[in-house]
CSV table of C-alpha atoms in Angstrom, one decimal:
chain,number,residue,atom,x,y,z
A,637,MET,CA,22.6,231.1,-37.2
A,638,ALA,CA,25.7,230.9,-39.4
A,639,ASN,CA,28.8,232.7,-38.4
A,640,SER,CA,28.5,236.4,-38.8
A,641,SER,CA,30.8,239.4,-38.6
A,642,ILE,CA,29.0,240.8,-35.6
A,643,SER,CA,32.0,239.8,-33.4
A,644,LEU,CA,34.2,242.1,-35.5
A,645,TRP,CA,31.8,245.0,-35.0
A,646,ARG,CA,31.7,244.5,-31.3
A,647,GLY,CA,35.5,244.5,-31.2
A,648,GLN,CA,35.5,248.1,-32.5
A,649,GLU,CA,35.5,250.7,-29.7
A,650,ARG,CA,32.9,253.4,-29.8
A,651,SER,CA,35.5,256.0,-29.4
A,652,SER,CA,36.8,255.3,-32.8
A,653,TRP,CA,33.6,256.7,-34.2
A,654,ILE,CA,34.2,260.2,-32.8
A,655,ARG,CA,36.0,262.8,-34.9
A,656,LEU,CA,38.7,264.9,-33.4
A,657,ARG,CA,37.0,268.0,-34.8
A,658,THR,CA,33.9,267.2,-32.7
A,659,LEU,CA,35.9,267.4,-29.5
A,660,ILE,CA,37.8,270.5,-30.8
A,661,LEU,CA,34.5,272.3,-31.4
A,662,LEU,CA,33.2,271.4,-27.9
A,663,ARG,CA,36.5,272.7,-26.4
A,664,TRP,CA,36.1,276.0,-28.3
A,665,VAL,CA,32.6,276.3,-26.7
A,666,ALA,CA,34.2,275.7,-23.3
A,667,ILE,CA,36.9,278.2,-23.9
A,668,ILE,CA,34.5,280.9,-24.9
A,669,GLY,CA,32.4,280.1,-21.8
A,670,GLN,CA,35.4,280.3,-19.5
A,671,VAL,CA,36.7,283.6,-20.9
A,672,THR,CA,33.1,285.0,-20.6
A,673,ALA,CA,32.8,283.9,-17.0
A,674,ILE,CA,36.2,285.3,-16.0
A,675,THR,CA,35.4,288.6,-17.7
A,676,VAL,CA,32.0,289.0,-16.2
A,677,ALA,CA,33.2,288.1,-12.7
A,678,GLN,CA,36.1,290.6,-13.0
A,679,HIS,CA,34.3,293.6,-14.5
A,680,THR,CA,30.6,293.2,-13.5
A,681,TYR,CA,30.9,291.7,-10.0
A,682,HIS,CA,34.4,293.0,-9.2
A,683,VAL,CA,35.7,289.6,-8.1
A,684,GLN,CA,39.5,289.6,-7.6
A,685,LEU,CA,41.0,286.7,-9.6
A,686,GLU,CA,44.5,285.6,-10.4
A,687,LEU,CA,44.0,286.7,-14.0
A,688,GLY,CA,47.4,285.7,-15.2
A,689,LEU,CA,47.0,282.1,-14.1
A,690,CYS,CA,43.4,282.0,-15.2
A,691,TYR,CA,44.2,283.1,-18.7
A,692,PHE,CA,47.2,280.8,-18.7
A,693,ALA,CA,44.8,277.9,-18.0
A,694,VAL,CA,42.5,279.0,-20.9
A,695,GLY,CA,45.5,279.6,-23.1
A,696,VAL,CA,46.6,276.0,-22.7
A,697,SER,CA,43.3,274.8,-24.0
A,698,VAL,CA,43.6,277.3,-26.9
A,699,MET,CA,47.1,276.0,-27.8
A,700,GLY,CA,45.9,272.4,-27.6
A,701,ASN,CA,43.1,273.1,-30.0
A,702,LEU,CA,45.3,275.0,-32.5
A,703,THR,CA,47.9,272.2,-32.3
A,704,ALA,CA,45.3,269.6,-33.1
A,705,ILE,CA,43.9,271.6,-36.0
A,706,LEU,CA,47.4,272.1,-37.5
A,707,LEU,CA,48.7,268.5,-37.0
A,708,PHE,CA,45.7,266.3,-37.8
A,709,PRO,CA,43.3,266.2,-40.8
A,710,GLU,CA,39.7,267.2,-40.5
A,711,ASN,CA,38.4,263.6,-40.7
A,712,LYS,CA,40.8,262.3,-38.0
A,713,ARG,CA,39.0,259.8,-35.7
A,714,LEU,CA,40.4,259.3,-32.3
A,715,SER,CA,41.4,256.0,-30.9
A,716,GLU,CA,40.3,254.8,-27.4
A,717,PHE,CA,43.6,256.0,-25.8
A,718,GLU,CA,43.5,259.4,-27.7
A,719,ASN,CA,40.0,260.0,-26.6
A,720,PHE,CA,40.9,259.2,-23.0
A,721,LEU,CA,43.8,261.7,-23.0
A,722,MET,CA,41.6,264.4,-24.5
A,723,VAL,CA,38.9,264.0,-21.9
A,724,LEU,CA,41.4,263.7,-19.1
A,725,PHE,CA,43.1,266.9,-20.2
A,726,ASP,CA,39.9,268.8,-20.3
A,727,LEU,CA,39.0,267.5,-16.8
A,728,LEU,CA,42.4,268.6,-15.4
A,729,GLN,CA,42.3,272.0,-17.1
A,730,LEU,CA,38.8,272.7,-15.7
A,731,SER,CA,39.9,271.6,-12.2
A,732,PHE,CA,42.9,273.9,-12.3
A,733,LEU,CA,40.7,276.8,-13.3
A,734,LEU,CA,38.3,276.0,-10.5
A,735,TYR,CA,41.2,275.8,-8.1
A,736,LEU,CA,42.0,279.4,-9.0
A,737,THR,CA,38.4,280.6,-8.7
A,738,GLY,CA,37.1,279.3,-5.4
A,739,GLY,CA,36.9,275.5,-5.8
A,740,LEU,CA,33.5,274.2,-5.0
A,741,ASN,CA,32.4,277.7,-3.9
A,742,ASN,CA,32.3,278.4,-7.6
A,743,PRO,CA,28.9,277.5,-9.1
A,744,PHE,CA,30.6,276.4,-12.3
A,745,ALA,CA,32.1,273.4,-10.4
A,746,LEU,CA,29.1,271.4,-11.7
A,747,LEU,CA,30.8,271.3,-15.1
A,748,LEU,CA,33.1,268.6,-13.7
A,749,VAL,CA,30.3,266.2,-14.6
A,750,GLY,CA,30.8,267.1,-18.3
A,751,PRO,CA,34.0,265.2,-19.1
A,752,VAL,CA,32.7,262.1,-17.2
A,753,THR,CA,29.4,262.1,-19.3
A,754,ILE,CA,31.4,262.4,-22.5
A,755,SER,CA,33.6,259.6,-21.5
A,756,ALA,CA,30.6,257.4,-20.6
A,757,ASN,CA,29.1,257.9,-24.0
A,758,VAL,CA,32.1,257.2,-26.2
A,759,MET,CA,34.6,255.2,-24.3
A,760,SER,CA,34.9,251.7,-22.7
A,761,THR,CA,33.9,250.9,-19.1
A,762,ARG,CA,37.5,250.9,-17.9
A,763,SER,CA,38.3,254.3,-19.3
A,764,THR,CA,35.0,255.7,-17.9
A,765,LEU,CA,35.8,254.4,-14.5
A,766,ILE,CA,39.2,256.0,-14.5
A,767,VAL,CA,37.9,259.3,-15.6
A,768,GLY,CA,35.1,259.1,-13.1
A,769,ALA,CA,37.5,258.2,-10.3
A,770,VAL,CA,39.8,261.1,-11.2
A,771,ALA,CA,36.8,263.5,-11.3
A,772,ILE,CA,35.7,262.4,-7.8
A,773,VAL,CA,39.2,262.8,-6.4
A,774,LEU,CA,39.6,266.3,-7.9
A,775,THR,CA,36.2,267.3,-6.6
A,776,THR,CA,37.2,266.2,-3.1
A,777,LEU,CA,40.5,268.1,-3.3
A,778,LEU,CA,38.8,271.2,-4.6
A,779,ALA,CA,36.5,271.2,-1.5
A,780,GLN,CA,39.6,271.6,0.7
A,781,PHE,CA,42.2,273.2,-1.4
A,782,HIS,CA,41.5,276.3,-3.5
A,783,LEU,CA,42.2,280.0,-3.8
A,784,PRO,CA,39.4,282.0,-2.2
A,785,LEU,CA,37.1,284.3,-4.1
A,786,ARG,CA,37.5,287.9,-3.0
A,787,THR,CA,35.6,291.0,-3.9
A,788,ASN,CA,37.4,294.4,-4.5
A,789,VAL,CA,36.7,295.3,-0.8
A,790,GLY,CA,38.4,292.1,0.5
A,791,LEU,CA,35.2,290.1,1.3
A,792,VAL,CA,35.8,286.4,1.0
A,793,LEU,CA,32.9,284.6,-0.8
A,794,ASP,CA,32.7,281.2,1.0
A,795,MET,CA,29.8,278.8,1.4
A,796,PRO,CA,28.9,277.6,4.9
A,797,ASP,CA,30.4,274.1,5.5
A,798,ILE,CA,27.0,272.4,5.3
A,799,LEU,CA,26.3,273.9,1.9
A,800,LEU,CA,29.9,273.1,0.7
A,801,PHE,CA,29.4,269.5,1.8
A,802,GLY,CA,26.0,269.4,0.0
A,803,ASN,CA,27.7,270.8,-3.1
A,804,TRP,CA,30.4,268.2,-3.0
A,805,SER,CA,27.8,265.4,-2.5
A,806,ALA,CA,25.7,266.6,-5.4
A,807,ILE,CA,28.6,266.7,-7.8
A,808,VAL,CA,29.9,263.2,-6.7
A,809,ILE,CA,26.4,261.8,-7.0
A,810,ALA,CA,25.9,263.4,-10.4
A,811,ILE,CA,29.3,262.0,-11.6
A,812,VAL,CA,28.3,258.5,-10.6
A,813,PHE,CA,24.7,258.5,-11.7
A,814,LEU,CA,25.0,260.4,-15.0
A,815,GLY,CA,28.2,258.5,-15.9
A,816,ALA,CA,26.5,255.1,-15.2
A,817,TYR,CA,23.3,256.1,-16.9
A,818,SER,CA,24.9,257.5,-20.0
A,819,HIS,CA,27.2,254.5,-20.3
A,820,ARG,CA,24.4,252.0,-20.0
A,821,VAL,CA,22.1,253.8,-22.4
A,822,SER,CA,24.8,254.3,-25.1
A,823,SER,CA,25.9,250.6,-24.7
A,824,GLU,CA,22.3,249.4,-25.2
A,825,VAL,CA,21.9,251.7,-28.2
A,826,GLN,CA,25.1,250.4,-29.7
A,827,SER,CA,24.2,246.8,-29.1
A,828,MET,CA,20.7,247.3,-30.6
A,829,SER,CA,22.2,249.0,-33.6
A,830,GLU,CA,24.6,246.2,-34.2
A,831,ALA,CA,22.0,243.5,-33.7
A,832,LEU,CA,19.6,245.2,-36.1
A,833,SER,CA,22.3,245.3,-38.7
A,834,ALA,CA,22.9,241.6,-38.2
A,835,THR,CA,19.1,241.1,-38.6
A,836,HIS,CA,19.1,243.0,-41.8
A,837,MET,CA,22.0,240.9,-43.1
A,838,ALA,CA,20.2,237.7,-42.2
A,839,LEU,CA,17.0,238.9,-43.9
A,840,ALA,CA,18.9,240.0,-47.0
A,841,ARG,CA,20.6,236.6,-47.2
A,842,GLU,CA,17.2,234.8,-47.0
A,843,GLN,CA,15.8,237.1,-49.6
A,844,LYS,CA,18.7,236.4,-52.0
A,845,LEU,CA,18.1,232.7,-51.5
A,846,THR,CA,14.5,233.1,-52.4
A,847,ASP,CA,15.3,235.2,-55.4
A,848,LEU,CA,17.9,232.7,-56.6
A,849,GLY,CA,15.2,230.5,-58.1
A,850,GLY,CA,14.3,233.2,-60.6
A,851,VAL,CA,17.9,233.6,-61.6
A,852,VAL,CA,18.2,229.8,-62.1
A,853,ALA,CA,15.1,229.7,-64.3
A,854,ALA,CA,16.4,232.6,-66.4
A,855,ALA,CA,19.8,231.0,-66.8
A,856,ALA,CA,18.2,227.7,-67.9
A,857,HIS,CA,16.1,229.5,-70.4
A,858,GLU,CA,19.0,231.5,-71.9
A,859,LEU,CA,21.3,228.5,-72.2
A,860,GLY,CA,18.8,226.3,-73.9
A,861,THR,CA,19.3,227.8,-77.3
A,862,PRO,CA,23.2,227.4,-77.5
A,863,LEU,CA,22.9,223.8,-76.2
A,864,ALA,CA,20.4,223.0,-78.9
A,865,THR,CA,22.8,224.4,-81.5
A,866,ILE,CA,25.7,222.3,-80.1
A,867,LYS,CA,23.5,219.2,-80.2
A,868,LEU,CA,22.4,219.8,-83.8
A,869,ALA,CA,26.0,220.5,-84.9
A,870,SER,CA,27.3,217.3,-83.2
A,871,SER,CA,24.5,215.2,-84.8
A,872,GLU,CA,25.5,216.5,-88.3
A,873,LEU,CA,29.2,215.7,-87.5
A,874,LEU,CA,28.3,212.2,-86.6
A,875,GLU,CA,26.8,211.6,-90.0
A,876,GLU,CA,29.7,213.1,-91.8
A,877,LEU,CA,32.4,211.3,-89.9
A,878,GLU,CA,31.4,207.7,-90.6
A,879,ASP,CA,34.8,207.1,-92.1
A,880,ARG,CA,36.7,208.7,-89.2
A,881,PRO,CA,36.0,206.6,-86.1
A,882,ASP,CA,38.3,208.5,-83.8
A,883,LEU,CA,36.6,211.9,-84.6
A,884,LYS,CA,33.2,210.3,-84.5
A,885,GLU,CA,33.7,209.3,-80.9
A,886,ASP,CA,34.5,212.9,-80.0
A,887,ALA,CA,31.4,214.1,-81.8
A,888,ALA,CA,29.3,211.5,-80.0
A,889,LEU,CA,30.8,212.6,-76.6
A,890,ILE,CA,29.9,216.2,-77.4
A,891,ARG,CA,26.3,215.3,-78.1
A,892,GLU,CA,26.1,213.1,-75.0
A,893,GLN,CA,27.4,216.0,-72.8
A,894,ALA,CA,25.0,218.4,-74.5
A,895,ASN,CA,22.1,216.1,-73.7
A,896,ARG,CA,23.3,215.9,-70.1
A,897,CYS,CA,23.5,219.7,-69.8
A,898,ARG,CA,20.0,219.9,-71.2
A,899,ASP,CA,18.6,217.5,-68.6
A,900,ILE,CA,20.4,219.4,-65.8
A,901,LEU,CA,19.1,222.8,-66.9
A,902,ARG,CA,15.6,221.4,-67.4
A,903,ASP,CA,15.5,220.2,-63.8
A,904,MET,CA,17.0,223.5,-62.5
A,905,GLY,CA,14.6,225.5,-64.6
A,906,ARG,CA,11.6,223.6,-63.3
A,907,ALA,CA,12.8,224.0,-59.7
A,908,GLY,CA,13.6,227.7,-60.3
A,909,LYS,CA,10.2,228.4,-61.8
A,910,ASP,CA,8.5,226.6,-59.0
A,911,ASP,CA,10.4,228.6,-56.5
A,912,LEU,CA,9.9,231.8,-58.4
A,913,HIS,CA,6.1,231.3,-58.5
A,914,LEU,CA,5.8,229.7,-55.0
A,915,ARG,CA,5.0,232.9,-53.1
A,916,GLN,CA,2.7,230.9,-50.8
A,917,ALA,CA,2.7,227.4,-49.4
A,918,PRO,CA,0.7,225.3,-46.9
A,919,LEU,CA,1.6,226.0,-43.3
A,920,SER,CA,3.2,222.6,-42.9
A,921,ALA,CA,5.4,223.1,-46.0
A,922,VAL,CA,6.8,226.4,-44.6
A,923,ILE,CA,7.5,224.8,-41.2
A,924,HIS,CA,9.3,221.8,-42.8
A,925,GLU,CA,11.3,224.2,-45.0
A,926,ALA,CA,12.4,226.2,-42.0
A,927,ALA,CA,13.4,223.0,-40.1
A,928,GLU,CA,15.1,221.2,-43.0
A,929,PRO,CA,18.7,222.3,-42.1
A,930,HIS,CA,18.3,220.8,-38.6
A,931,VAL,CA,16.5,217.6,-39.3
A,932,ASN,CA,19.6,215.4,-39.4
A,933,ARG,CA,21.5,216.8,-36.5
A,934,GLY,CA,21.1,213.9,-34.2
A,935,LYS,CA,17.8,215.0,-32.6
A,936,SER,CA,14.3,213.8,-33.4
A,937,ILE,CA,12.0,216.5,-34.7
A,938,HIS,CA,8.3,215.7,-34.4
A,939,PHE,CA,5.9,217.7,-36.5
A,940,ARG,CA,2.1,218.0,-35.9
A,941,GLU,CA,-0.4,220.2,-37.6
A,942,GLY,CA,-4.1,220.5,-36.8
A,943,PRO,CA,-7.0,222.9,-36.3
A,944,ALA,CA,-7.9,224.3,-32.8
A,945,GLY,CA,-11.5,223.9,-31.7
A,946,ASP,CA,-14.0,223.9,-34.5
A,947,ALA,CA,-11.7,225.5,-37.1
A,948,ASP,CA,-11.6,224.3,-40.7
A,949,VAL,CA,-9.5,221.1,-40.9
A,950,GLN,CA,-7.8,222.3,-44.1
A,951,GLN,CA,-4.6,223.9,-43.1
A,952,PRO,CA,-4.1,227.5,-44.3
A,953,ALA,CA,-1.8,228.5,-47.1
A,954,ILE,CA,0.5,231.2,-45.8
A,955,LEU,CA,2.9,233.7,-47.5
A,956,ARG,CA,6.5,232.4,-47.8
A,957,LYS,CA,8.1,235.5,-46.4
A,958,PRO,CA,11.8,235.3,-45.8
A,959,GLU,CA,11.5,236.7,-42.3
A,960,ILE,CA,9.1,234.0,-41.3
A,961,ILE,CA,11.3,231.2,-42.6
A,962,HIS,CA,14.5,232.5,-41.2
A,963,GLY,CA,12.9,233.4,-37.8
A,964,LEU,CA,11.4,229.9,-37.4
A,965,ARG,CA,14.7,228.4,-38.5
A,966,ASN,CA,16.5,230.2,-35.8
A,967,LEU,CA,14.0,229.1,-33.1
A,968,ILE,CA,14.2,225.5,-34.3
A,969,GLN,CA,18.0,225.6,-34.3
A,970,ASN,CA,17.9,226.9,-30.7
A,971,ALA,CA,15.6,224.0,-29.7
A,972,VAL,CA,17.8,221.4,-31.4
A,973,ASP,CA,20.9,222.8,-29.8
A,974,PHE,CA,19.6,222.5,-26.3
A,975,ALA,CA,17.3,219.4,-26.6
A,976,GLN,CA,18.3,216.1,-25.1
A,977,THR,CA,16.8,213.9,-27.8
A,978,ASN,CA,13.5,215.3,-29.0
A,979,VAL,CA,12.0,218.6,-30.4
A,980,TRP,CA,8.3,219.1,-31.1
A,981,VAL,CA,7.1,221.6,-33.7
A,982,GLU,CA,3.3,221.9,-33.6
A,983,ALA,CA,1.0,224.2,-35.6
A,984,GLU,CA,-2.6,225.1,-34.8
A,985,TRP,CA,-5.0,227.5,-36.4
A,986,THR,CA,-8.4,229.0,-35.8
A,987,THR,CA,-10.5,231.3,-38.0
A,988,ASN,CA,-8.5,234.3,-36.9
A,989,TRP,CA,-5.2,233.1,-35.5
A,990,ILE,CA,-2.2,230.9,-36.4
A,991,MET,CA,0.1,229.5,-33.8
A,992,ILE,CA,3.4,227.6,-34.0
A,993,SER,CA,4.8,226.0,-30.8
A,994,ILE,CA,8.4,224.8,-30.6
A,995,MET,CA,9.2,222.7,-27.6
A,996,ASP,CA,12.2,220.5,-26.5
A,997,ASP,CA,13.1,218.1,-23.7
A,998,GLY,CA,16.1,220.1,-22.6
A,999,ARG,CA,16.6,222.0,-19.3
A,1000,GLY,CA,14.6,225.1,-20.5
A,1001,TYR,CA,15.4,228.7,-20.1
A,1002,PRO,CA,17.3,229.9,-16.9
A,1003,SER,CA,14.6,231.4,-14.7
A,1004,HIS,CA,16.6,234.6,-14.0
A,1005,ILE,CA,16.8,235.6,-17.7
A,1006,ILE,CA,13.5,234.4,-19.1
A,1007,GLY,CA,12.1,237.9,-18.9
A,1008,ARG,CA,15.1,239.2,-21.0
A,1009,ILE,CA,15.0,236.6,-23.8
A,1010,GLY,CA,15.3,238.4,-27.1
A,1011,ASP,CA,17.7,241.0,-25.9
A,1012,PRO,CA,20.8,241.2,-28.2
A,1013,PHE,CA,24.2,240.1,-26.8
A,1014,MET,CA,22.7,238.8,-23.6
A,1015,ARG,CA,25.4,236.6,-22.1
A,1016,ARG,CA,24.9,234.2,-19.3
A,1017,ARG,CA,27.4,232.0,-17.3
A,1018,ARG,CA,27.8,228.7,-19.0
A,1019,SER,CA,27.5,225.5,-16.9
A,1020,GLU,CA,29.9,222.6,-17.1
A,1021,SER,CA,27.4,220.6,-19.1
A,1022,ASP,CA,27.2,223.4,-21.7
A,1023,ARG,CA,31.0,223.4,-22.1
A,1024,THR,CA,30.9,219.6,-22.6
A,1025,THR,CA,27.9,219.3,-24.9
A,1026,ARG,CA,28.3,222.6,-26.9
A,1027,PRO,CA,31.9,223.9,-26.6
A,1028,GLU,CA,31.4,226.1,-29.6
A,1029,TYR,CA,28.3,227.9,-28.2
A,1030,GLU,CA,28.9,231.6,-27.4
A,1031,GLY,CA,25.6,232.4,-25.7
A,1032,MET,CA,25.3,235.9,-27.1
A,1033,GLY,CA,21.5,235.8,-27.6
A,1034,LEU,CA,21.8,237.2,-31.1
A,1035,GLY,CA,20.1,234.2,-32.8
A,1036,LEU,CA,17.0,234.6,-30.6
A,1037,PHE,CA,17.0,238.4,-31.1
A,1038,ILE,CA,17.1,238.0,-34.9
A,1039,ALA,CA,14.3,235.4,-34.8
A,1040,LYS,CA,12.2,237.6,-32.5
A,1041,THR,CA,12.8,240.7,-34.6
A,1042,LEU,CA,12.1,239.1,-37.9
A,1043,LEU,CA,8.9,237.3,-36.7
A,1044,GLU,CA,7.6,240.4,-35.0
A,1045,ARG,CA,8.2,242.3,-38.3
A,1046,SER,CA,5.8,239.8,-39.9
A,1047,GLY,CA,3.2,240.6,-37.3
A,1048,ALA,CA,3.8,237.8,-34.9
A,1049,ASP,CA,3.7,237.9,-31.1
A,1050,LEU,CA,6.3,235.7,-29.4
A,1051,LYS,CA,6.0,234.1,-25.9
A,1052,PHE,CA,8.7,232.2,-24.1
A,1053,ALA,CA,8.2,229.8,-21.2
A,1054,ASN,CA,9.4,226.6,-19.6
A,1055,GLY,CA,7.4,223.4,-19.7
A,1056,ALA,CA,8.5,222.5,-16.2
A,1057,ASP,CA,7.1,225.8,-14.8
A,1058,PRO,CA,4.4,224.8,-12.3
A,1059,TYR,CA,2.7,228.2,-12.7
A,1060,GLN,CA,2.3,227.9,-16.4
A,1061,ASN,CA,1.0,224.3,-16.6
A,1062,LEU,CA,1.5,224.3,-20.4
A,1063,THR,CA,1.9,220.6,-21.1
A,1064,ASN,CA,0.9,217.4,-19.5
A,1065,ASP,CA,3.6,215.5,-21.3
A,1066,PRO,CA,6.5,214.8,-18.9
A,1067,GLU,CA,8.9,214.7,-21.8
A,1068,ARG,CA,8.2,218.3,-22.9
A,1069,ARG,CA,9.7,219.9,-19.9
A,1070,GLY,CA,12.2,222.1,-21.7
A,1071,ALA,CA,11.9,225.5,-23.4
A,1072,ILE,CA,8.7,226.5,-25.1
A,1073,VAL,CA,8.3,229.2,-27.7
A,1074,GLN,CA,4.9,230.1,-29.1
A,1075,VAL,CA,4.7,232.3,-32.2
A,1076,ILE,CA,1.2,233.7,-32.8
A,1077,TRP,CA,0.0,235.6,-35.9
A,1078,PRO,CA,-3.3,237.2,-36.6
A,1079,ARG,CA,-4.3,235.0,-39.5
A,1080,ARG,CA,-5.2,238.0,-41.8
A,1081,LEU,CA,-1.5,239.1,-41.8
A,1082,ILE,CA,0.1,235.9,-43.3
A,1083,ASP,CA,-2.8,233.9,-44.7
A,1084,ALA,CA,-2.3,233.9,-48.5
A,1085,GLN,CA,-6.1,233.6,-49.1
A,1086,THR,CA,-7.5,236.2,-46.8
A,1087,GLY,CA,-4.8,238.9,-47.5
A,1088,ASP,CA,-5.0,241.8,-45.1
A,1089,SER,CA,-8.7,241.8,-44.4
A,1090,PRO,CA,-9.8,243.1,-41.0
A,1091,VAL,CA,-10.5,240.8,-38.2
A,1092,PRO,CA,-14.3,240.2,-38.0
A,1093,SER,CA,-16.3,241.2,-35.0
A,1094,GLY,CA,-16.6,238.5,-32.4
A,1095,ALA,CA,-13.2,237.1,-33.3
A,1096,ASN,CA,-11.7,234.4,-31.2
A,1097,GLN,CA,-9.3,235.4,-28.5
A,1098,PRO,CA,-5.6,234.7,-29.3
A,1099,PHE,CA,-3.9,231.6,-28.0
A,1100,GLN,CA,-2.7,232.0,-24.5
A,1101,ILE,CA,0.6,230.7,-23.2
């Protein structure tokens, strides 16, 4: 795949997507909850609290919110460091309030998990680890150091040691598990969103190239009339300038260049009209079109087309969908990149199925990632041979993701394997021991003749890899 701007997207931190007003709103909710809890504990359950210090802790949050509202615009988006400071402040404020109200004996100690979860969703791994570590340290300190909860008759509300230890363990486990889970899920959602955006860009580019033929045909048609006028005028000037050889040469040059423009536009118009009307093509033509950019890259690409079993020997004409062409092109590019000397692209068809197999004589897919092929931004450690033969290769997995997504959108099922896998036994040719990709369509989805007719009963089973 050509260079894309996806690396720029990945350089942007997720935290820069969060508005300051969002965190301010969440803090107002926390402030209301804290004031409500203090009031209920004081007046309903007659718990004796250090009200001055408690309201001081809440007041610090209120002042922080008011300061942020006054100093920053409503559409302010926080940087990574600003988000980190906001979350760390909330964590310290909550911990101080818990210190004043019984530590881990306070059932609201579970709220220590909240800042860590927010950090895991919007910040980098490093910031999340720091916030998580601070939360665990504060939880441990609160288990030992805190002001006791007392009723109005002097009764101390303390948990038994075993329950206090269980409460500490539960909070620490929740911090680790929920933080890791939230960070992993949000990272995968972000990666998938970015990869899908790159897929849409690739498909749009392919669609523009397909539509360019119509533009060329229209331009050739529109420019035909003024060029004919120029040619006619230059021919008349040639007749009138018989006694002016110097000017006659200029008029002859004008007519010659007009004829040249006419020939160029005629060829472009013919190609444009062919491309505009060529919405379907033989299967082999589509495969050759997809492979064309990689034919002269120093590797031998071998093509073969033929029916499977007792199918009709005449190859099917399929729809020239941009997603099919671009998806196959990416798969062929991947095979050419990793092949030693040869790549095989073979097409087979039955009455109900069409299959394209792309094989190479390289080292194949690493066994530990073959089940994850097609995931976006899947990196693997590069070997020394990779650094030598393909120093520019980044190994992000984005090309395969785009190919898989586009082809699956057209109705295909993709299967990845290695020719050298003894459990698959896919090929008897010792040369074809590298990576194998099989793309299988129900014929009714891409066959230009059958359209979208249902698969008849008793249909052949799909190809197996």
